[in-house]
Amino acid sequence: QEAKTGGTLRVLGTAEVDRFDTVPPATAVTGSFFRAVTRQLISFAASEDPHEQIAPQADLAESVPTPTNDGLTYTFKLRQGVDWNAPGGARQVTSADIERGFMRLCNPFLPSPSASYFEDMIVGFADFCAGFAKVDAKVDTMKAYIEQGDIKGIETPSDDTVVFQLTRAANDFIYLLTLPVTSPAPVEVLDYLPDSPEYRQNFISAAPYTIESYVPDSMVRLVRNPVWKAENDPLRKAYVDAIEVVAGVQADAAMQQLQSGDGDMLFDIPVPPVTVQMLKMQGDEKLSTLAEGASKMIWINTVSNNNDGALRNPKVRQALNYAIDKAAVVQQYGGPEFATPLNGIFPLGILGNHDFSPYPTPNNQGDPEKARALLAEAGYPDGLTLKMPFRNLGIDPAVAQVLQASLQKAGFTIELVPTPASDFYARLITNFDNALNGVWDLVPSGWSPDWPGGAARSIYQPQYTYDGTHGTFNFSDYNNDAASEVAARALTTTDLAESEKLWQQVDEMVVADAPTVPLVSLTTVLYHGTAVENFLPFAAGGNGDWTNVWLNR
Amino acid sequence: MNQPVQQRSSFDLTMRRLLSDKAGLISLCFILLLVAFAVGADGIAAWTGHSPIDQFRDTALTPTGLPVGPNADFFFGADQLGRDVFVRLAYGARISLAIGVVASLLAALIGVTVGLVSGYFGGWVDVVLGRFMDLVMSIPVLLCMLSLVAVFGPSVPLSVAVIVFFSWTTMGRVIRGQVLSLREREFVVAARSLGAGHLSIMVTDILPNLTVPIIIYTTMMVPSSIIFEATLSFLGLGIVPPAPSWGGMLADAANNSIYMFAWWLVLFPGLALLLTTLSFNILGDALRDALDPNSSRRALRKRSKQKAPAAS
Amino acid sequence: MPLLTVRNLHIDIPTGDGDVHAVRDVSFSVEPEQLFGIAGESGSGKSVLSQAILGLMPGARISGEILFEGKNLLELTPRQMQKLRGDRIAMISQDPLSSLHPFYSVGRQITEAIRAHRRISERAALEEAIDILGRVGIHSPEKRVFDFPHQFSGGMRQRVMIAMAIVLRPALLIADEPTTALDVTVQAQILALLNQMRRELGTAIIMVTHDLELLSSIADHAMVMYAGNRMELGPGEAVLKAPAHPYTLGLLRSSPTQETRGPLPSIPGQPPSLLAEQVGCAFAARCQSAMEICGQKRPPLREFDDETRSLCWLETKAASVAPSVPAEPIQDLQPAPDAPPIVSVRDVHLTYGGRNLFGATPGVEVLKGISFDLARGTTLGIVGESGCGKSTLARIIAGLLPPTSGDVVIEGESITGLDRRQWVEMRKRVQMVFQNPFGSLNPRRRVGSIIGDPFRIQNIASGADRKRRVRELMEIVGLNPEHYNRFPSEFSGGQRQRIGIARALALNPSLIIFDEPVSALDVSIQAQILNLIARLQSELGLSYLFISHDLAVVRHVSSQIVVMKSGQIVEHADTQTLYNMPQHPYTRELLAAADPDFRSARPAALEIGA
Amino acid sequence: MIRFIASRIGFAALVLLLLSGFVFTLFFVAPGDPARLVAGERATEAQVAMVRENLGLDRPVIEQYFSFLGRSLTGDLGFSYRNQQPVIQLIQNRMPATISLCIGAVIMWLCLGIPIGIMSARYPGSLRDRVGQGFILIGISFPSFVLGMAALYFLYFLPRQAGLTLFPPGGYKPFLANPAQWAWHMLLPWFTLALTSAAIYARLTRGQMLEVLGEDYIRTARAKGLSERKVIYKHGVRSIFTPLTTQLGADIAALLGGALVTEQVFGLQGIGSLAVQSVQTQDRPVIIGVVMLAGFFIVVANLVVDFLYLLLDPRVRV
Ligand SMILES: Nc1ncnc2c1ncn2[C@@H]1O[C@H](COP(=O)(O)OP(=O)(O)OP(=O)(O)O)[C@@H](O)[C@H]1O
Ligand SMILES: Nc1ncnc2c1ncn2[C@@H]1O[C@H](COP(=O)(O)OP(=O)(O)OP(=O)(O)O)[C@@H](O)[C@H]1O
Ligand SMILES: [Mg+2]
Ligand SMILES: [Mg+2]
């Protein structure tokens, strides 16, 4: 069908777009928004092909470079004609803007959690950040520090060239550069606190869209960036004239509006499995899927003294692994289209995922007998009583109840503790004291990598390594030195096949310790309104690409 | 000289009026049935062979997780986890009734006590208590409930506590107003002139005269408490799963759009909720007409800021 | 031609408990300019009848005829009836407090009545309202016309009601107990005003009342009703001076107006329920002249020479045949001159208000230095207009309210400054009986426990002993001890007052304070209670403080009388002395107002004013 | 009179002070860590500490409370943790929707409830009365979230699938931009919010009316020869203003609660959904702001009711 330009794309969400600034922590769904208003050196194309979806492509860079110097040096040429829509008129995006973007990551006002990826990767980044942390969190002082400071490992020999020096080889560095946090920052933003109301009001875009109006909590309206030129943007076609991201729409209402044509796309609303089944029954073709590498698992608390430390016993943890009916979880998520039973730590679509089953059960339905036997063997013939908080949101209560039911069969009595969504991670789970004090024994958790594709690091490092300071998402200080050593090799090798093998090895080593019970690997189902054409999934946004759809009303 | 006056006793009259009110009678029967349903929940579970938390993943769910509709095995269909809606409805009745009744009773107890003390003593006691009631009534109920649950986590006792905290003022106001006029009645002066103490007057003289408003308002508070609990559950702040409550069942149905497919998940709990609150309301009206035929509306007069903290 | 003719009127009001036969076969007629009185005890159907004439009894089943100016009102459409109301037939009701809309100014309420029937401007209507207000004796009506009802006193409100009723010069004015809620002095003024209006405007007035004496003095024609029946009808003089019906006679004799002392010849028993179908004479059960036939057949209508008609089997006038009740010899209880007074009140002041939460407010001084003694075994009567502080004084003496200053000494003991235990002890000496027999008994408690309350509170007797003593008390006041377990609502007003008296007697007090104990009762019942009180005094040697605004009643029971006005005692004397030689102008005014002859004779002499 | 007004206002201020203390305490006994929320789930401890310091959360609670009090007197309720916007401004943005919803619903329920109540009271026991009573009972018994969902499903979704647009799917259209659109979008929410209260008002009106119609002054009005309409609407209805006003004052608190549910169901960007959202994200400044504002409205509404009393009832006017 013929592409059409024009029209206003209505994107419906429950919550509003949480960040306009790429630096502070943002939810994953904001990726779609950043796609429309920011550009990075490297990005992905919107595509239906699962391989193309996760292939790094040049965006601000003229091409994807090959590293030199044993994989330690990356040199980028910036695309010419890409301009900031600056107040003083159009202005080319320069290498200094790129470095400034990195500098802002560890500002002391609202630092970016992603900064930690670069701290021991880019030469001098850690020093820069250590200095920044001592600076007063005020506009003036922060501006001065950035203007005077320098990150050693980011060199800007000329306006159109930027060179990264790494401390050690990292075969996923290119992927890291697709993160919105690596977006360039124009000099003007230093006059505002990160993501402050002033920042939002004076937003400067280099991408096809810019912010026309913003009513907090209810709507952001994006319009064409007047200085953006299609020929300088290989990834975004920008067919629609305006995009409205409307907040405050409940899931039901949003689905109804999509079906009735009053809305076009969903922002932060997952398509409920039931709706998908219904739509399929009706033969609706506006459904598509996207594997983002998200997974669900149960974390096991091995640091508390609950039940006399029973969960420290590997046999008990194995019993848990045998007990779970993963097929039931899959069913709860809406069947095989939405979820696949997962036996390792790496989900589908992530390097390292492979088919293996250390704790096999028939049809993945759990083996209560075996679990009971193991439990008895571990010295708990009468079973165990375990506390399992769960996040009181969406499908999580249902899943928690499914888990409860299957554990019950194996002799585990599960006390469910509903926890408000806002508290679940922020207050309960990431607070290591709660683990120590035995506030929870098991917790259903989920993880999605920060970037698609070669993101094994973004799964392994934060969750399964412990270097003496509590990792926020390594809930019970799990560590396996041997596995970490293998992982380090997997990261530095330039041979992709070798890397994959090594990661698979890491997976098997970790799962043998059973720090978690892997549950399922998730597939995102996407849906859109009747007027939307050319709906192509954009992997880093986990949704259809706003900048490549056109409307047919 | 001593001819007895031809008059029926008030109890007799009340019963006669109550029994002649068809709607009231039907409501009463419905409530009794409901109580039987709730009490007999275990029996129902045993009879159907489905406990309220059993998940029949093979017989009650399709491979893709869709629940089956009403059939011979599952009279009211199954829910999104493959549990029997009929059985859950019975157990949910327990929660709803228990919360409704317990909360109303507690609220009535507090309201009566405060209203009685405030109205009887008057003066600064009344000023302080009256202002306290004003304060409670200036608190945006549902907002505070949301915040409280966010802070303390959802639980049945918290729900009850909050419902009680925000609904006793209704009773307090009404009782206070009644006591204000009762304490001016001459029988109170008479009791005083006999040497009765305050407590004795409050308990033996004033309290018995409050039975009618107490019965009526307590009955009327039951449905609003039930709805309040349902609203809390609907907002995800109700009781802890997998225990069933009607509001929770409705919320489950609504939250994942499942009701668009599985209408029975909304219809049955919704109907149960509607019929229950309706019955209590009709019963309350009937009781009011029967107990207090003439001055039935006096309780609502003047500064009686009635209205339960109807969240909905 | 009569203005209004009512023929064979029956009114049945359907209720949940059956039909109330409120009016049964009533006929009468009213001539222009006539004052037609309707008398009868409470519940005899007077109000129902008068409202039915106005067409204000929706839902009632009415049969018979009501001919007004030749038209049968029962056949008019609601619209025609509405045109008639207010314009040709107007109404004033008993309670001026509740009969005016509290939220509209009186002027507005009057102009509204005018403009409902006349097409004139608001201004013109207002002029008329001002004019009529002036005529009923409201001072500076042009200002007061904008005032709201609550800004007027009871008497003035009643004047406003009258103004509103007569502003359109109706042919017929129905006044349903127009003065019952008012003070005696104000009462007289209102009656004078009505009379004056009648003469000036030629309006016929139907006046409903249960005050027979009043009727006897002002009514041209009078009708006596009982249980919905017209018992007697005739010229006012004839009916009320020489009644034909035993019921009328009984009523007259029960009224303590004659200068009699001692027991009043009361009518025993209570009126029948109106729910029951009537067989025979409604009054038969209570009639002293009842014959066998009375209970079986409806009595015939007898007509006498003086135009009175009576519904009775008696062939002669009751007044001439009824056995006269022997008046018991009265032995006036004179106190022993040297005996110490049982109560002595010393310069009692009381100020209400004065302080509240937000600081001092000027208080109202209700009692301004009251002093008197009450000798043992005698009765002191206290009279005075409403609001003069009678009840307040009673409560102070009863110890329920501390005086602001002054002292009350009972049997040599001051009642102020007692601790809790002494106070409770003091309760055994003083008891009170209250005005309202409906309000002073707890409706939710059984009679047995109400009467037993003093024993419970004072911890004197319990269990079977208490029950026995309660039964004794019930017997003493003439209640059936079998009714021990009934609720107060199952008793009639008179019986309830007996319960109140029984309770007061329980602790053998030396002093009983009666605060208007009979004002809420019908004359026939009132007489029973007055008799009971007198009997108890002579049997038990009690001392009484008897408060009432009804001079006749006070005079009947007291040996000494105190007259109060605005918180002060204006006169204190022996009953006889006071009655024969009133000293204070106010006392004279009271006496005059209560004297029926005075009321009818010199209306113009009465000061019309607020 | 002056003293009365002054004491009412003084008390209103006291109530607000107590309320602020209550809410503040509630959120500071809360063990959650807003700094963690602001810093993001994946932030390191050091980063969280940095944020905590920037938000002033490391200072003593009392100090925070008093600085909050001081600022709020000048109309500054602080900044949202979530999007750094001034709380006042967030609330201002949400105001139109909530005010539209509340005012419209109040008008709708009064327009539904009072006439039904009057009609019921005029013909007690009649068929009309019974239908009215039925309405009252159903209205009172319906949980509004169920009603809202049903309304959306049957009045928007099903007709829309059949190609018919009876009602919009929710959302708020500014009044000034297009009043017709505004009203059209608000109809279903109004109805949902109004139904319960309409029933309560119908019940109250019926009861009060029955009582008033038995008053002597109504008989007087009839005896004056006024038409039945005048008797009912002028004399009868005038007298029930006072209790209705009282009820209205008391309803403000419940109204905000009802608005919260309705806004959720219809996706209206109002104060209620702001509150829910803030509670879900532990955005304390916003929660406190919203609760205080709601409390303020309730207190002011009750003040207005007290003063209206003075206007409506000449007896208490001095
Ligand atoms: N609307 C009504 N419904 C039922 N019964 C009524 C009604 N109005 C009056 N009655 C009954 O009719 C009887 C006569 O009442 P009515 O008011 O005429 O008495 P009354 O002679 O005016 O007495 P009172 O002196 O106390 O005013 C009473 O028994 C009363 O209870
Ligand atoms: N609690 C009170 N506070 C203030 N004023 C009061 C109080 N009780 C009574 N009064 C006033 O005191 C005055 C005397 O009242 P009291 O009841 O003693 O009069 P009364 O002579 O018994 O009148 P009535 O014949 O109407 O019973 C009245 O003006 C009344 O308004
Ligand atoms: Mg009467
Ligand atoms: Mg008195």
PDB file of N, CA, C and O in Angstrom, chain A residues 16 25 108-109 112 137 197 216-218 247-248 250 260 262 422-423 427 448 450 472-473, chain D residues 39 41-43 47 50 54 82-84 90 93-94 156 160 264 267 269 274 280 282:
ATOM      1  N   GLU A  16       1.667   8.843  32.043  1.00  0.00           N
ATOM      2  CA  GLU A  16       2.177   9.750  31.021  1.00  0.00           C
ATOM      3  C   GLU A  16       3.599   9.357  30.645  1.00  0.00           C
ATOM      4  O   GLU A  16       4.214   8.489  31.259  1.00  0.00           O
ATOM      5  N   PRO A  25      16.447   7.977  35.158  1.00  0.00           N
ATOM      6  CA  PRO A  25      15.848   6.664  34.877  1.00  0.00           C
ATOM      7  C   PRO A  25      14.466   6.800  34.267  1.00  0.00           C
ATOM      8  O   PRO A  25      13.641   7.573  34.749  1.00  0.00           O
ATOM      9  N   PRO A 108      24.881  14.847  39.799  1.00  0.00           N
ATOM     10  CA  PRO A 108      24.484  14.501  41.169  1.00  0.00           C
ATOM     11  C   PRO A 108      23.018  14.798  41.479  1.00  0.00           C
ATOM     12  O   PRO A 108      22.525  14.423  42.520  1.00  0.00           O
ATOM     13  N   PHE A 109      22.320  15.446  40.571  1.00  0.00           N
ATOM     14  CA  PHE A 109      20.920  15.764  40.856  1.00  0.00           C
ATOM     15  C   PHE A 109      20.024  14.558  40.598  1.00  0.00           C
ATOM     16  O   PHE A 109      19.299  14.089  41.473  1.00  0.00           O
ATOM     17  N   SER A 112      21.934   8.852  36.163  1.00  0.00           N
ATOM     18  CA  SER A 112      21.353   7.762  35.394  1.00  0.00           C
ATOM     19  C   SER A 112      21.869   6.433  35.914  1.00  0.00           C
ATOM     20  O   SER A 112      23.065   6.245  36.074  1.00  0.00           O
ATOM     21  N   ALA A 137      24.378  19.918  43.854  1.00  0.00           N
ATOM     22  CA  ALA A 137      23.394  19.591  42.815  1.00  0.00           C
ATOM     23  C   ALA A 137      22.641  20.840  42.375  1.00  0.00           C
ATOM     24  O   ALA A 137      21.420  20.900  42.470  1.00  0.00           O
ATOM     25  N   PRO A 197      11.004  21.103  34.879  1.00  0.00           N
ATOM     26  CA  PRO A 197       9.983  21.735  34.050  1.00  0.00           C
ATOM     27  C   PRO A 197      10.594  22.668  33.002  1.00  0.00           C
ATOM     28  O   PRO A 197      10.119  22.714  31.873  1.00  0.00           O
ATOM     29  N   PRO A 216       1.201  18.414  31.876  1.00  0.00           N
ATOM     30  CA  PRO A 216       1.656  17.339  32.759  1.00  0.00           C
ATOM     31  C   PRO A 216       0.516  16.377  33.055  1.00  0.00           C
ATOM     32  O   PRO A 216      -0.620  16.796  33.238  1.00  0.00           O
ATOM     33  N   ASP A 217       0.863  15.107  33.050  1.00  0.00           N
ATOM     34  CA  ASP A 217      -0.099  14.085  33.423  1.00  0.00           C
ATOM     35  C   ASP A 217      -1.168  13.819  32.411  1.00  0.00           C
ATOM     36  O   ASP A 217      -1.967  12.918  32.605  1.00  0.00           O
ATOM     37  N   SER A 218      -1.276  14.631  31.373  1.00  0.00           N
ATOM     38  CA  SER A 218      -2.378  14.274  30.508  1.00  0.00           C
ATOM     39  C   SER A 218      -1.968  14.126  29.047  1.00  0.00           C
ATOM     40  O   SER A 218      -2.391  13.179  28.415  1.00  0.00           O
ATOM     41  N   ALA A 247      -2.425  10.392  28.252  1.00  0.00           N
ATOM     42  CA  ALA A 247      -2.299   9.596  29.478  1.00  0.00           C
ATOM     43  C   ALA A 247      -3.646   9.470  30.176  1.00  0.00           C
ATOM     44  O   ALA A 247      -4.589  10.197  29.862  1.00  0.00           O
ATOM     45  N   GLY A 248      -3.722   8.550  31.090  1.00  0.00           N
ATOM     46  CA  GLY A 248      -4.935   8.434  31.905  1.00  0.00           C
ATOM     47  C   GLY A 248      -6.001   7.546  31.322  1.00  0.00           C
ATOM     48  O   GLY A 248      -7.149   7.573  31.752  1.00  0.00           O
ATOM     49  N   GLN A 250      -7.493   3.902  30.939  1.00  0.00           N
ATOM     50  CA  GLN A 250      -7.381   2.563  31.509  1.00  0.00           C
ATOM     51  C   GLN A 250      -7.325   1.517  30.407  1.00  0.00           C
ATOM     52  O   GLN A 250      -7.790   1.731  29.284  1.00  0.00           O
ATOM     53  N   SER A 260     -12.349   0.631  18.191  1.00  0.00           N
ATOM     54  CA  SER A 260     -13.370   1.467  17.589  1.00  0.00           C
ATOM     55  C   SER A 260     -12.748   2.559  16.732  1.00  0.00           C
ATOM     56  O   SER A 260     -13.449   3.300  16.077  1.00  0.00           O
ATOM     57  N   ASP A 262     -10.882   5.094  17.782  1.00  0.00           N
ATOM     58  CA  ASP A 262     -10.657   6.380  18.422  1.00  0.00           C
ATOM     59  C   ASP A 262      -9.219   6.537  18.902  1.00  0.00           C
ATOM     60  O   ASP A 262      -8.815   7.630  19.293  1.00  0.00           O
ATOM     61  N   SER A 422       3.928   0.188  43.430  1.00  0.00           N
ATOM     62  CA  SER A 422       4.979   1.176  43.648  1.00  0.00           C
ATOM     63  C   SER A 422       5.971   0.717  44.708  1.00  0.00           C
ATOM     64  O   SER A 422       7.119   1.103  44.701  1.00  0.00           O
ATOM     65  N   ASP A 423       5.483  -0.110  45.630  1.00  0.00           N
ATOM     66  CA  ASP A 423       6.339  -0.527  46.727  1.00  0.00           C
ATOM     67  C   ASP A 423       7.157  -1.755  46.406  1.00  0.00           C
ATOM     68  O   ASP A 423       8.143  -2.030  47.068  1.00  0.00           O
ATOM     69  N   ARG A 427      10.502  -0.594  47.650  1.00  0.00           N
ATOM     70  CA  ARG A 427      10.552  -0.653  49.080  1.00  0.00           C
ATOM     71  C   ARG A 427      10.899  -2.054  49.567  1.00  0.00           C
ATOM     72  O   ARG A 427      11.671  -2.240  50.480  1.00  0.00           O
ATOM     73  N   SER A 448      13.987  -7.456  32.160  1.00  0.00           N
ATOM     74  CA  SER A 448      14.178  -7.305  30.724  1.00  0.00           C
ATOM     75  C   SER A 448      15.487  -6.585  30.516  1.00  0.00           C
ATOM     76  O   SER A 448      15.834  -5.683  31.272  1.00  0.00           O
ATOM     77  N   ASP A 450      18.430  -4.163  29.034  1.00  0.00           N
ATOM     78  CA  ASP A 450      18.309  -2.759  28.689  1.00  0.00           C
ATOM     79  C   ASP A 450      18.312  -2.529  27.186  1.00  0.00           C
ATOM     80  O   ASP A 450      17.888  -1.500  26.706  1.00  0.00           O
ATOM     81  N   THR A 472      21.632  -4.144  43.326  1.00  0.00           N
ATOM     82  CA  THR A 472      20.238  -3.837  43.575  1.00  0.00           C
ATOM     83  C   THR A 472      19.323  -4.970  43.136  1.00  0.00           C
ATOM     84  O   THR A 472      18.305  -5.231  43.751  1.00  0.00           O
ATOM     85  N   PHE A 473      19.701  -5.623  42.075  1.00  0.00           N
ATOM     86  CA  PHE A 473      18.802  -6.650  41.561  1.00  0.00           C
ATOM     87  C   PHE A 473      19.308  -8.065  41.750  1.00  0.00           C
ATOM     88  O   PHE A 473      18.780  -9.001  41.198  1.00  0.00           O
TER      89      PHE A 473
ATOM     90  N   ALA D  39      15.038   7.698  41.839  1.00  0.00           N
ATOM     91  CA  ALA D  39      16.333   7.362  41.260  1.00  0.00           C
ATOM     92  C   ALA D  39      16.237   6.221  40.253  1.00  0.00           C
ATOM     93  O   ALA D  39      17.153   6.005  39.469  1.00  0.00           O
ATOM     94  N   GLU D  41      14.718   2.055  39.420  1.00  0.00           N
ATOM     95  CA  GLU D  41      14.900   0.741  40.018  1.00  0.00           C
ATOM     96  C   GLU D  41      16.353   0.270  39.939  1.00  0.00           C
ATOM     97  O   GLU D  41      16.813  -0.456  40.791  1.00  0.00           O
ATOM     98  N   ARG D  42      17.030   0.688  38.901  1.00  0.00           N
ATOM     99  CA  ARG D  42      18.358   0.110  38.732  1.00  0.00           C
ATOM    100  C   ARG D  42      19.473   1.002  39.261  1.00  0.00           C
ATOM    101  O   ARG D  42      20.639   0.770  38.991  1.00  0.00           O
ATOM    102  N   ALA D  43      19.098   2.037  39.995  1.00  0.00           N
ATOM    103  CA  ALA D  43      20.116   2.945  40.500  1.00  0.00           C
ATOM    104  C   ALA D  43      20.918   2.285  41.614  1.00  0.00           C
ATOM    105  O   ALA D  43      20.431   1.397  42.302  1.00  0.00           O
ATOM    106  N   GLN D  47      23.719   6.492  44.198  1.00  0.00           N
ATOM    107  CA  GLN D  47      22.831   7.362  43.415  1.00  0.00           C
ATOM    108  C   GLN D  47      21.560   7.666  44.189  1.00  0.00           C
ATOM    109  O   GLN D  47      21.072   8.792  44.201  1.00  0.00           O
ATOM    110  N   MET D  50      22.175  10.211  46.820  1.00  0.00           N
ATOM    111  CA  MET D  50      22.277  11.533  46.212  1.00  0.00           C
ATOM    112  C   MET D  50      20.894  12.142  46.022  1.00  0.00           C
ATOM    113  O   MET D  50      20.641  13.296  46.364  1.00  0.00           O
ATOM    114  N   ASN D  54      18.958  15.423  47.684  1.00  0.00           N
ATOM    115  CA  ASN D  54      18.385  16.502  46.875  1.00  0.00           C
ATOM    116  C   ASN D  54      16.926  16.752  47.195  1.00  0.00           C
ATOM    117  O   ASN D  54      16.430  17.855  47.070  1.00  0.00           O
ATOM    118  N   ARG D  82       7.733  12.637  40.648  1.00  0.00           N
ATOM    119  CA  ARG D  82       7.626  11.847  39.427  1.00  0.00           C
ATOM    120  C   ARG D  82       8.063  12.650  38.206  1.00  0.00           C
ATOM    121  O   ARG D  82       8.837  12.183  37.388  1.00  0.00           O
ATOM    122  N   ASN D  83       7.523  13.859  38.069  1.00  0.00           N
ATOM    123  CA  ASN D  83       7.915  14.603  36.881  1.00  0.00           C
ATOM    124  C   ASN D  83       8.389  16.018  37.185  1.00  0.00           C
ATOM    125  O   ASN D  83       8.398  16.876  36.319  1.00  0.00           O
ATOM    126  N   GLN D  84       8.766  16.253  38.446  1.00  0.00           N
ATOM    127  CA  GLN D  84       9.411  17.521  38.804  1.00  0.00           C
ATOM    128  C   GLN D  84       8.528  18.741  38.588  1.00  0.00           C
ATOM    129  O   GLN D  84       8.962  19.854  38.690  1.00  0.00           O
ATOM    130  N   LEU D  90       0.254  20.789  38.760  1.00  0.00           N
ATOM    131  CA  LEU D  90      -0.350  19.501  38.416  1.00  0.00           C
ATOM    132  C   LEU D  90      -1.824  19.522  38.793  1.00  0.00           C
ATOM    133  O   LEU D  90      -2.693  19.107  38.022  1.00  0.00           O
ATOM    134  N   ASN D  93      -3.850  21.689  36.524  1.00  0.00           N
ATOM    135  CA  ASN D  93      -4.155  21.056  35.241  1.00  0.00           C
ATOM    136  C   ASN D  93      -5.315  20.092  35.354  1.00  0.00           C
ATOM    137  O   ASN D  93      -6.072  19.897  34.415  1.00  0.00           O
ATOM    138  N   ARG D  94      -5.402  19.461  36.537  1.00  0.00           N
ATOM    139  CA  ARG D  94      -6.431  18.441  36.711  1.00  0.00           C
ATOM    140  C   ARG D  94      -7.769  19.032  37.129  1.00  0.00           C
ATOM    141  O   ARG D  94      -8.781  18.366  37.088  1.00  0.00           O
ATOM    142  N   TYR D 156     -20.999   2.668  24.747  1.00  0.00           N
ATOM    143  CA  TYR D 156     -19.947   3.091  23.836  1.00  0.00           C
ATOM    144  C   TYR D 156     -19.476   1.937  22.960  1.00  0.00           C
ATOM    145  O   TYR D 156     -19.566   1.977  21.745  1.00  0.00           O
ATOM    146  N   ARG D 160     -20.467   1.217  19.098  1.00  0.00           N
ATOM    147  CA  ARG D 160     -19.342   1.613  18.263  1.00  0.00           C
ATOM    148  C   ARG D 160     -18.944   0.468  17.341  1.00  0.00           C
ATOM    149  O   ARG D 160     -18.597   0.650  16.194  1.00  0.00           O
ATOM    150  N   GLN D 264     -11.346   7.163  37.114  1.00  0.00           N
ATOM    151  CA  GLN D 264     -10.613   5.965  36.736  1.00  0.00           C
ATOM    152  C   GLN D 264     -11.301   5.257  35.587  1.00  0.00           C
ATOM    153  O   GLN D 264     -10.676   4.896  34.607  1.00  0.00           O
ATOM    154  N   GLY D 267     -11.324   7.431  32.365  1.00  0.00           N
ATOM    155  CA  GLY D 267     -10.080   8.015  31.904  1.00  0.00           C
ATOM    156  C   GLY D 267     -10.110   9.522  31.884  1.00  0.00           C
ATOM    157  O   GLY D 267      -9.571  10.154  30.981  1.00  0.00           O
ATOM    158  N   GLN D 269      -8.868  13.006  33.153  1.00  0.00           N
ATOM    159  CA  GLN D 269      -7.656  13.461  33.808  1.00  0.00           C
ATOM    160  C   GLN D 269      -8.018  14.434  34.905  1.00  0.00           C
ATOM    161  O   GLN D 269      -7.904  15.638  34.744  1.00  0.00           O
ATOM    162  N   LEU D 274      -5.292  11.647  39.464  1.00  0.00           N
ATOM    163  CA  LEU D 274      -3.976  12.120  39.900  1.00  0.00           C
ATOM    164  C   LEU D 274      -3.620  11.470  41.233  1.00  0.00           C
ATOM    165  O   LEU D 274      -2.498  11.010  41.443  1.00  0.00           O
ATOM    166  N   GLN D 280       0.032   5.250  43.607  1.00  0.00           N
ATOM    167  CA  GLN D 280       0.708   4.103  43.005  1.00  0.00           C
ATOM    168  C   GLN D 280       2.198   4.357  42.827  1.00  0.00           C
ATOM    169  O   GLN D 280       2.989   3.437  42.864  1.00  0.00           O
ATOM    170  N   GLN D 282       3.883   6.489  44.785  1.00  0.00           N
ATOM    171  CA  GLN D 282       4.421   7.020  46.038  1.00  0.00           C
ATOM    172  C   GLN D 282       4.921   8.441  45.867  1.00  0.00           C
ATOM    173  O   GLN D 282       5.942   8.820  46.435  1.00  0.00           O
TER     174      GLN D 282
END
